[in-house]
């Protein structure tokens, strides 16, 4: 097979290099690597290791390398095994021997940890922005549907009437927690390892606090041995992304069900559902199925990295090179998915009539129980009485509204004519006014609080 | 086989009940369930649903139930399928029909979520305390060994001399992050679901903010549908525990290696190592091997729960009953493990001589390079020169100290007689004075900062 | 809190013992441990290490110990840290000093591996039997419903009419693969480690082939170092159980959906669904939700064990003590779940009318395309023509049967009056007669093949 | 940031397409897709759906498409969303309208499952070959070292002297199980789905048994609904690869330790270890660290796919598109890793002197116990006696050989002068002659059996 044939010809030594080299994926760091080096050159100058002129020369050279990357002119050379080598090689070509002073007191170990943290910090901000977009879309759709009644489910069985906005907003709050987790991960990412050397710290008087401030870190790593092998910031971020994936899988499940003809509550915009020329009525919610599926990928990425970290001895081990691809894959997965979901939410067509039609009388059973509680019965006793009424309806194959006042009074003397006023879906929804409840008035307050949350929150 | 025979006789209906019932594990919640109910009775009274006398009767009854649990007098009855049923059944036996008013406006869904969160909040505080104990032990051992030199490793290869305190403190900082994660999980646990009903919120004017304050929650859940199916607080906590597990596996790996006769750096106290009457010199670090192994268990618990949550539709689903055993197992795993590790650290015998004896001259190679940098050479050039010297030593099978000044000056004219002063392990360790470095002076500052962290931190 | 208070008082040394001891879970092995020892005594006698009388004494003593376990009379003593110690301790109490000869040439390492394999072999046979029961139930239900038409789904969107038996039988074949995996795991379990000693093999002439035959093993382990640390048989079995869990989660998802009122295809027997006195129409498919959820638990058990095994050095490590609880939990999970699911299948009420009512005309679109192919059009062209017809129906809000022959002929001249014969769900189902298709005749053959498979298969 | 800037400009619709399209990864299937179509055209001709000429035209066209792929001339067109579309589009360009007949009775669902299975079958054979290469290298190294004594470990503590070949061969047997698992996965992969249509089977008389034989499948899928959504063959294969990963992580751990200067048992060839110009004595076992790490990646891939499959409803769901990248990643990981490890084994330098020097007298304690057993003492009593002798040695800080015959006889009268003959590492190793033991004679037999296994085994 041609497919495999090519591979057979690979020599072990080429394969070893392929295993060892990280340039294939760590070139995504070029901007962070250069930025870190610019600041490090400044710190070396402040420490008297470089003259101001040397530092300026190096910094100007680094900026030129960055410009080459950004313009697409940068050319990898044989031997550029990782992005750090590549940048330093090119720097030295540009500025000459002084370039060789940049790595003074620095090691690949603290350098890569610094670059990686900077990248993760940016990735967190980026994903956080996408989550904010999705939240904004949820609020906007919700604001249109605070009064729209739909069945609320437990065990996927219709249970009580709720506001459609309430259903949509339930996902808003999941995303608030996702963003909090990202913020927490950011806090633990924004800790500067630079100045930790290979493992033992720096013998030069580099001002780590100054470097942290320059690069946007919030603190410095307090122990150089920990600093070079700490990858908690990666797992924290990946865990946060994974939880977002789990939430999206739940949202996806709801949309797959609600867009199914058996439910028919929502219609995905044409752009986000796949028909078939043969079966155009078939609107496969492909992106939602992919959203559901990709939670698996994210769980796998997290599990894989945790397993890789398990049992490693102190200090840097080459195993840690396996830390980057999982977080890249996790960030890319959500970068691709979130804007699609946001667009789906924004263009989602809700079908209020189908929702209302699907409300069965049984969704009012708790109303009847509450009615009796209102008349002074203990809840458990009211619950028991309503059980009898439900049984009666089942025998007669009728619904609560078909029973007479006599029927009700036979069940319990506390029933009065006002019971029929309670047998109304909008009233049932409207009664749940406690904070966080589904009454439209409560949902509007909820939306106000959501907007306030959006204003106040930041990574 | 008798073992299996018994099982064959189990009828599907018994097995169904076994599947469905949660009393086997959720009885751990009895205190939280009762506490939540006491406060809920208060809220019902404040809302006018109960009279003050009714509320007091119920609360007194609940306290009696709690006393029965604590004294071991509580007897499960047929039909007590979960702890909530058991408590309410017993309450009603004690106080009569008024007990049936307690569940007014409350559902099993918001009740169990409230109990579970209270339990998790306590578990977090408990584990946080155990982590603090372990940190205290690390600081105490470190304070004794700031000047004790040992080889620091990268790739498990000796790289540079470091302070033994520095090595120990690297684990201290891992634990700070673990405690931060627990604190973050606590924040997301301390959000009150009570008052959310089955899914749609409460129609009674229960003051959720008041209940939150009474029960020690920090906020109320803003959306009842989300509130009854949100299990993020469980995964957050489990993730935090899992990361602790990963850190402990790394610490375990180090201790297993360092207590191996090939290293011999540390000796576990007799109580924490297992010998053999045949081979008493054999000191198996059994608890460390178990610590390493149990990280796998924790990773599995987290993965399992994430997989269970994946793809669930909105609202409460019975699937969520599978949320408790993983976190119980996770908490128990660390509850058992951490005090043993703390005791091991406190009683650990360090062998400074073995550590020093294992320092090879090659650990000073970076010193020589720094020497040349000090004399003005660019680092990359210095690095190249030292490469030649190392090669020379390899040819002569000697170490740096065996070379003459002429040898050094042949390698590079910048070398002077002061080079020999640099070839000293303590000096090498002592030079790394930048913040976070391994110099004893820096490590003492590090320990001070660690102590300050301990004072300032709280969940 | 009393809950935590008790724990605080635990001393590290008690906790260490709790960590180290395995008697809490490995007592499940008592029968296998004794059986292995009886055979080992025989092998020592055959090797001349024991006299025939000594062997008989020991074997009789072991049988007495077994009887004590089976009658519930066995009493654990202080110091019985694991089941092997407990059995040997009791044996020596019974037979005296000769009991001390039993362990000659044997180590805890090969002994525990032997016991564990025997247990897993039995567990595999047991679970295999439960799977066979479930398959039998599927066949029985299927045999009743080969002609019952229901919508078949892709993307959870109705796609083509299928036989209900075909749907049910799809799970039968999943279970065939599960049983094959168990058989494969059995093959790798049935490899005897006994005679491997601690790691280096036995210096006594124990006949390992004979022992293997006596104990029901199919082969002997070929390398003693591998033998004492090989846990592949555990992961293989756990993987097989996990895949069953994944299959059950898919079956559960179908039943949860199909028992939802929006579908209404099946009704779970009262015993296997949970109503509510308030909402008796609510038939929560609790056991199916638990079945779906428990796949997560199984995935977690597998992941956890794989992570524990990762990176262990050669030979026995105490980490391997963590191998038992996951497989016990996995076996118990399915032991509890499978009989319930089998009972659910056997008592499942199918609602053929609801299934038929849910068939929409669009499910016949492929029939129309096939009609044109039958008339000689290339499939892609036929597909295109039908797209136009579907569009026409959508415009007129009618179905295929409402169109006139002229309408069809306007779409393509190949249409004739016989087209209306094709617009029939039973005919559509009946045409798919190729092997493995949904035509009743093919499904009956499929069921015959399933029955043959059941006859032929064995672990 | 430029890095993120580009992404911001992506429109949701482009992102949707990016989500949905699989051409980015499924083009690896081109050969399998074409091969499947060639055979399918044959089956359509045999069923009379195509004329022989039509079939030949299509088959010739497909071969031309394949040639274009192989020569690199194939150009993707706008709209080629997956490899199947691309191939059919190009086919129709070449052969015209008749190309539109190829898809008669076939669906994307059975087509992709067929292609994917063919690919996996080839991947299994390929990886199996790489494993066989590694086994061959292990045998070759072992054959050189059957007499070379080294310490065998339990708990990473020296326990008994073993043959170095025995240690190496322990990995050989792990790989036999890996290959068995691949063979089992192959069996479940080699089941033909083609002819299952979208879900309901084929209405055309395609001979599925004939197609299976032509394409190298071993059986046909018995249920079309199962056939289109069965991904067990993927998880089976991924599980097999993951177990190989776990085994390699254990081998890696051993090599990392044994190549550490503290052990010094092996030296990795220069090509496979990474030095440093500064610290050339530092031979980082980078590829072994990566081998250890990549087991995490594999565990994650498996976990991720299992999670994706969990809870899917019957039939094809778009979620299944997420099945390919994990297995591609798994196959690539081992394709890259295995040849490097094989080369490392083949070039590994063993250091017999370092191994022998590390043998401590304590490794002979079991010899002394066996000596007494040989003299008739029960093992437990012998064990006790030796404990006393060990204690004596510890007090005198001497080893067994330093004790006098009187010392021994004081410990137990059964000791004779011949005891000193037993205190020899080679003799200790040589005594373990039972099958699977470490005696050179047994190890040579083991190697013979390994060679026989290699001859007999095939996927």
Short mmCIF file of C-alpha atoms in Angstrom, two decimals, chain D residues 115-432:
data_model
loop_
_atom_site.label_atom_id
_atom_site.label_comp_id
_atom_site.label_asym_id
_atom_site.label_seq_id
_atom_site.Cartn_x
_atom_site.Cartn_y
_atom_site.Cartn_z
CA UNK D 115 -13.57 2.07 4.03
CA UNK D 116 -12.73 2.68 7.65
CA UNK D 117 -12.64 -1.02 8.45
CA UNK D 118 -10.34 -1.71 5.52
CA UNK D 119 -8.04 1.03 6.73
CA UNK D 120 -8.02 -0.28 10.28
CA UNK D 121 -7.31 -3.81 9.05
CA UNK D 122 -4.24 -2.52 7.26
CA UNK D 123 -3.18 -0.42 10.19
CA UNK D 124 -3.40 -3.44 12.46
CA UNK D 125 -1.20 -5.48 10.15
CA UNK D 126 1.27 -2.65 9.98
CA UNK D 127 1.53 -2.14 13.72
CA UNK D 128 1.66 -5.89 14.20
CA UNK D 129 4.69 -5.96 11.96
CA UNK D 130 6.39 -3.26 13.98
CA UNK D 131 5.71 -5.20 17.16
CA UNK D 132 7.18 -8.30 15.57
CA UNK D 133 10.31 -6.30 14.74
CA UNK D 134 10.60 -5.21 18.35
CA UNK D 135 10.13 -8.79 19.52
CA UNK D 136 12.85 -9.95 17.15
CA UNK D 137 15.21 -7.35 18.58
CA UNK D 138 14.37 -8.45 22.13
CA UNK D 139 15.08 -12.07 21.29
CA UNK D 140 18.36 -11.18 19.64
CA UNK D 141 19.56 -9.17 22.64
CA UNK D 142 18.32 -11.82 25.04
CA UNK D 143 20.12 -14.61 23.25
CA UNK D 144 23.39 -12.80 23.99
CA UNK D 145 22.69 -12.46 27.70
CA UNK D 146 21.16 -15.61 29.09
CA UNK D 147 24.07 -15.97 31.54
CA UNK D 148 24.42 -12.32 32.44
CA UNK D 149 23.34 -11.87 36.02
CA UNK D 150 21.62 -8.71 37.24
CA UNK D 151 19.48 -7.81 40.23
CA UNK D 152 15.80 -8.50 39.86
CA UNK D 153 13.52 -6.05 41.63
CA UNK D 154 10.30 -6.04 43.50
CA UNK D 155 9.08 -2.67 44.76
CA UNK D 156 12.14 -1.37 42.89
CA UNK D 157 14.21 -2.92 45.68
CA UNK D 158 16.82 -5.55 44.77
CA UNK D 159 15.32 -8.95 45.50
CA UNK D 160 16.96 -11.85 43.68
CA UNK D 161 19.60 -12.32 40.99
CA UNK D 162 18.10 -12.88 37.55
CA UNK D 163 19.31 -13.38 34.04
CA UNK D 164 19.41 -10.21 31.97
CA UNK D 165 17.83 -12.17 29.15
CA UNK D 166 14.99 -12.99 31.49
CA UNK D 167 14.40 -9.30 32.14
CA UNK D 168 14.44 -8.50 28.43
CA UNK D 169 12.22 -11.43 27.56
CA UNK D 170 9.59 -10.27 30.05
CA UNK D 171 8.82 -7.52 27.54
CA UNK D 172 8.69 -10.01 24.70
CA UNK D 173 5.74 -11.72 26.35
CA UNK D 174 3.94 -8.45 26.95
CA UNK D 175 4.15 -7.86 23.23
CA UNK D 176 2.70 -11.30 22.48
CA UNK D 177 -0.43 -10.22 24.30
CA UNK D 178 -0.45 -6.93 22.44
CA UNK D 179 -0.34 -8.79 19.17
CA UNK D 180 -3.10 -11.14 20.30
CA UNK D 181 -5.25 -8.15 21.09
CA UNK D 182 -4.57 -6.72 17.66
CA UNK D 183 -5.50 -10.06 16.13
CA UNK D 184 -8.74 -10.08 18.11
CA UNK D 185 -9.45 -6.52 16.98
CA UNK D 186 -8.69 -7.59 13.42
CA UNK D 187 -11.27 -10.35 13.66
CA UNK D 188 -13.89 -7.86 14.71
CA UNK D 189 -12.77 -5.35 12.08
CA UNK D 190 -12.97 -7.82 9.22
CA UNK D 191 -16.76 -7.83 9.15
CA UNK D 192 -18.29 -6.28 6.07
CA UNK D 193 -20.91 -3.52 6.49
CA UNK D 194 -21.27 -2.84 2.76
CA UNK D 195 -24.80 -3.66 1.63
CA UNK D 196 -26.36 -2.22 4.77
CA UNK D 197 -27.48 0.99 3.09
CA UNK D 198 -28.23 3.96 5.30
CA UNK D 199 -29.57 1.73 8.07
CA UNK D 200 -32.16 -0.66 6.68
CA UNK D 201 -30.23 -2.89 4.31
CA UNK D 202 -30.17 -3.11 0.57
CA UNK D 203 -33.14 -3.71 -1.71
CA UNK D 204 -30.77 -4.88 -4.46
CA UNK D 205 -29.47 -8.40 -4.72
CA UNK D 206 -25.88 -7.50 -3.96
CA UNK D 207 -23.94 -10.57 -2.89
CA UNK D 208 -22.44 -9.46 0.38
CA UNK D 209 -20.58 -12.71 0.96
CA UNK D 210 -18.86 -12.33 -2.38
CA UNK D 211 -17.94 -8.72 -1.62
CA UNK D 212 -16.55 -9.72 1.74
CA UNK D 213 -14.33 -12.33 0.12
CA UNK D 214 -13.13 -9.93 -2.57
CA UNK D 215 -12.18 -7.27 -0.06
CA UNK D 216 -10.56 -9.60 2.45
CA UNK D 217 -13.26 -9.47 5.08
CA UNK D 218 -13.87 -12.59 7.14
CA UNK D 219 -17.64 -12.23 7.65
CA UNK D 220 -20.56 -9.96 6.86
CA UNK D 221 -22.39 -7.75 9.35
CA UNK D 222 -25.61 -9.54 10.27
CA UNK D 223 -27.74 -6.49 11.05
CA UNK D 224 -27.70 -3.37 8.94
CA UNK D 225 -28.71 -1.01 11.75
CA UNK D 226 -25.87 -2.27 13.91
CA UNK D 227 -23.52 -2.29 10.93
CA UNK D 228 -23.70 1.43 10.26
CA UNK D 229 -23.06 2.51 13.83
CA UNK D 230 -20.82 -0.23 15.15
CA UNK D 231 -17.46 1.26 16.08
CA UNK D 232 -16.32 -1.55 18.35
CA UNK D 233 -13.57 -2.38 15.89
CA UNK D 234 -12.14 1.09 16.44
CA UNK D 235 -12.23 0.95 20.21
CA UNK D 236 -10.87 -2.60 20.19
CA UNK D 237 -7.94 -1.49 18.09
CA UNK D 238 -7.39 1.63 20.13
CA UNK D 239 -7.51 -0.39 23.32
CA UNK D 240 -4.91 -2.77 21.91
CA UNK D 241 -2.68 0.17 20.99
CA UNK D 242 -3.18 1.70 24.42
CA UNK D 243 -2.07 -1.49 26.13
CA UNK D 244 1.03 -1.48 23.97
CA UNK D 245 1.54 2.09 25.12
CA UNK D 246 1.27 1.04 28.74
CA UNK D 247 3.79 -1.75 28.17
CA UNK D 248 6.17 0.60 26.45
CA UNK D 249 5.85 3.01 29.37
CA UNK D 250 7.01 0.25 31.69
CA UNK D 251 9.90 -0.65 29.43
CA UNK D 252 10.75 3.04 29.21
CA UNK D 253 10.72 3.40 32.99
CA UNK D 254 13.15 0.51 33.31
CA UNK D 255 15.50 1.91 30.69
CA UNK D 256 15.36 5.40 32.21
CA UNK D 257 16.30 3.94 35.57
CA UNK D 258 18.86 1.45 34.33
CA UNK D 259 20.58 4.08 32.19
CA UNK D 260 20.71 6.46 35.15
CA UNK D 261 24.25 6.75 36.55
CA UNK D 262 22.95 5.49 39.92
CA UNK D 263 22.21 2.16 38.23
CA UNK D 264 24.38 2.22 35.12
CA UNK D 265 23.19 -1.16 33.82
CA UNK D 266 22.65 -0.05 30.25
CA UNK D 267 23.94 2.62 27.94
CA UNK D 268 21.75 3.91 25.17
CA UNK D 269 23.46 4.27 21.86
CA UNK D 270 24.61 7.81 21.17
CA UNK D 271 22.02 8.22 18.49
CA UNK D 272 19.21 7.59 20.95
CA UNK D 273 20.26 9.67 23.86
CA UNK D 274 20.67 13.38 24.04
CA UNK D 275 23.72 14.88 25.61
CA UNK D 276 24.62 18.47 25.97
CA UNK D 277 27.79 20.21 24.88
CA UNK D 278 28.08 21.42 28.47
CA UNK D 279 27.29 18.13 30.13
CA UNK D 280 28.21 15.40 27.69
CA UNK D 281 28.20 12.82 30.46
CA UNK D 282 24.50 13.61 30.63
CA UNK D 283 22.78 11.08 28.41
CA UNK D 284 19.15 11.97 28.59
CA UNK D 285 17.04 9.04 27.49
CA UNK D 286 14.73 11.40 25.63
CA UNK D 287 13.02 8.81 23.44
CA UNK D 288 12.29 6.67 26.48
CA UNK D 289 10.77 9.62 28.29
CA UNK D 290 8.62 10.28 25.26
CA UNK D 291 7.67 6.60 25.12
CA UNK D 292 6.62 6.80 28.75
CA UNK D 293 4.69 10.00 28.14
CA UNK D 294 2.87 8.82 25.06
CA UNK D 295 1.06 6.12 26.99
CA UNK D 296 -0.89 9.04 28.45
CA UNK D 297 -1.82 10.22 25.00
CA UNK D 298 -3.07 6.75 24.12
CA UNK D 299 -5.09 6.41 27.30
CA UNK D 300 -6.64 9.76 26.47
CA UNK D 301 -7.51 8.76 22.93
CA UNK D 302 -9.26 5.63 24.14
CA UNK D 303 -11.11 7.43 26.92
CA UNK D 304 -12.17 10.18 24.57
CA UNK D 305 -13.64 7.81 22.02
CA UNK D 306 -15.46 5.77 24.65
CA UNK D 307 -16.96 8.97 26.01
CA UNK D 308 -18.02 10.06 22.55
CA UNK D 309 -19.81 6.76 21.98
CA UNK D 310 -21.56 6.81 25.34
CA UNK D 311 -25.29 7.35 25.22
CA UNK D 312 -25.72 7.65 21.44
CA UNK D 313 -29.10 6.60 20.11
CA UNK D 314 -29.45 3.84 17.51
CA UNK D 315 -28.30 4.24 13.96
CA UNK D 316 -25.76 6.56 12.47
CA UNK D 317 -25.19 9.83 14.28
CA UNK D 318 -22.82 12.53 13.17
CA UNK D 319 -20.99 12.04 16.46
CA UNK D 320 -19.38 9.04 14.81
CA UNK D 321 -17.36 11.35 12.59
CA UNK D 322 -15.21 11.83 15.68
CA UNK D 323 -14.07 8.22 15.47
CA UNK D 324 -11.28 8.63 12.98
CA UNK D 325 -8.87 11.11 14.41
CA UNK D 326 -8.30 9.13 17.62
CA UNK D 327 -7.36 5.95 15.81
CA UNK D 328 -5.22 7.84 13.32
CA UNK D 329 -3.43 9.49 16.22
CA UNK D 330 -3.03 6.18 17.99
CA UNK D 331 -1.63 4.42 14.94
CA UNK D 332 0.70 7.30 14.16
CA UNK D 333 1.97 7.45 17.73
CA UNK D 334 3.05 3.84 17.68
CA UNK D 335 4.24 3.98 14.08
CA UNK D 336 6.64 6.68 15.11
CA UNK D 337 7.63 5.16 18.41
CA UNK D 338 8.08 1.46 17.78
CA UNK D 339 10.88 1.59 15.21
CA UNK D 340 12.85 3.89 17.49
CA UNK D 341 12.46 1.52 20.40
CA UNK D 342 13.42 -1.43 18.23
CA UNK D 343 16.55 0.39 17.18
CA UNK D 344 17.31 1.27 20.78
CA UNK D 345 17.02 -2.37 21.82
CA UNK D 346 19.19 -3.53 18.96
CA UNK D 347 21.92 -1.04 19.79
CA UNK D 348 21.60 -1.18 23.55
CA UNK D 349 24.89 -1.64 25.36
CA UNK D 350 24.56 -3.76 28.48
CA UNK D 351 27.10 -3.31 31.24
CA UNK D 352 27.41 -6.73 32.89
CA UNK D 353 30.02 -5.57 35.36
CA UNK D 354 27.86 -2.78 36.74
CA UNK D 355 25.00 -5.24 37.05
CA UNK D 356 27.11 -7.77 38.92
CA UNK D 357 28.64 -5.10 41.14
CA UNK D 358 25.23 -4.01 42.24
CA UNK D 359 24.32 -7.47 43.57
CA UNK D 360 24.24 -7.33 47.35
CA UNK D 361 24.60 -10.34 49.60
CA UNK D 362 21.03 -9.85 50.76
CA UNK D 363 19.90 -11.18 47.39
CA UNK D 364 20.93 -14.61 48.66
CA UNK D 365 18.68 -14.71 51.69
CA UNK D 366 16.15 -16.89 49.90
CA UNK D 367 18.96 -19.27 49.00
CA UNK D 368 19.70 -19.84 52.65
CA UNK D 369 16.05 -20.49 53.37
CA UNK D 370 15.86 -22.94 50.48
CA UNK D 371 19.00 -24.61 51.83
CA UNK D 372 17.22 -25.35 55.07
CA UNK D 373 14.10 -26.50 53.24
CA UNK D 374 16.40 -28.82 51.36
CA UNK D 375 17.51 -30.14 54.72
CA UNK D 376 13.91 -30.82 55.67
CA UNK D 377 12.76 -27.76 57.57
CA UNK D 378 9.32 -26.38 56.89
CA UNK D 379 9.64 -23.22 54.84
CA UNK D 380 8.11 -20.95 57.46
CA UNK D 381 10.57 -22.24 60.06
CA UNK D 382 13.50 -21.85 57.67
CA UNK D 383 12.32 -18.36 56.96
CA UNK D 384 12.39 -17.63 60.68
CA UNK D 385 15.90 -19.02 61.12
CA UNK D 386 17.27 -16.94 58.28
CA UNK D 387 15.70 -13.87 59.82
CA UNK D 388 17.93 -14.45 62.80
CA UNK D 389 21.02 -14.82 60.62
CA UNK D 390 20.21 -11.65 58.77
CA UNK D 391 19.88 -9.92 62.09
CA UNK D 392 23.28 -11.24 63.11
CA UNK D 393 24.85 -9.94 59.91
CA UNK D 394 23.25 -6.57 60.48
CA UNK D 395 24.73 -6.42 63.98
CA UNK D 396 28.18 -7.37 62.74
CA UNK D 397 27.85 -5.29 59.60
CA UNK D 398 29.00 -8.25 57.59
CA UNK D 399 27.55 -10.38 54.83
CA UNK D 400 26.53 -14.05 54.74
CA UNK D 401 29.89 -15.13 53.46
CA UNK D 402 31.63 -13.55 56.42
CA UNK D 403 29.88 -15.80 58.90
CA UNK D 404 31.52 -18.99 60.08
CA UNK D 405 30.07 -22.48 59.95
CA UNK D 406 29.71 -22.24 63.72
CA UNK D 407 27.63 -19.11 63.31
CA UNK D 408 25.36 -20.98 60.98
CA UNK D 409 25.13 -24.02 63.15
CA UNK D 410 24.34 -21.85 66.13
CA UNK D 411 21.42 -20.56 64.16
CA UNK D 412 20.30 -24.05 63.24
CA UNK D 413 22.02 -27.44 63.54
CA UNK D 414 21.00 -28.45 60.02
CA UNK D 415 23.61 -26.18 58.50
CA UNK D 416 26.62 -27.96 57.06
CA UNK D 417 29.77 -26.86 55.26
CA UNK D 418 27.97 -27.06 51.96
CA UNK D 419 26.07 -23.89 52.86
CA UNK D 420 28.88 -21.80 51.43
CA UNK D 421 28.41 -23.36 48.03
CA UNK D 422 24.89 -21.93 48.01
CA UNK D 423 26.08 -18.39 48.59
CA UNK D 424 26.71 -17.68 44.95
CA UNK D 425 24.73 -15.44 42.62
CA UNK D 426 25.14 -17.60 39.55
CA UNK D 427 24.13 -20.68 41.43
CA UNK D 428 21.10 -18.85 42.83
CA UNK D 429 20.11 -17.81 39.35
CA UNK D 430 20.85 -21.26 38.00
CA UNK D 431 18.65 -23.09 40.47
CA UNK D 432 15.38 -21.57 39.13
#
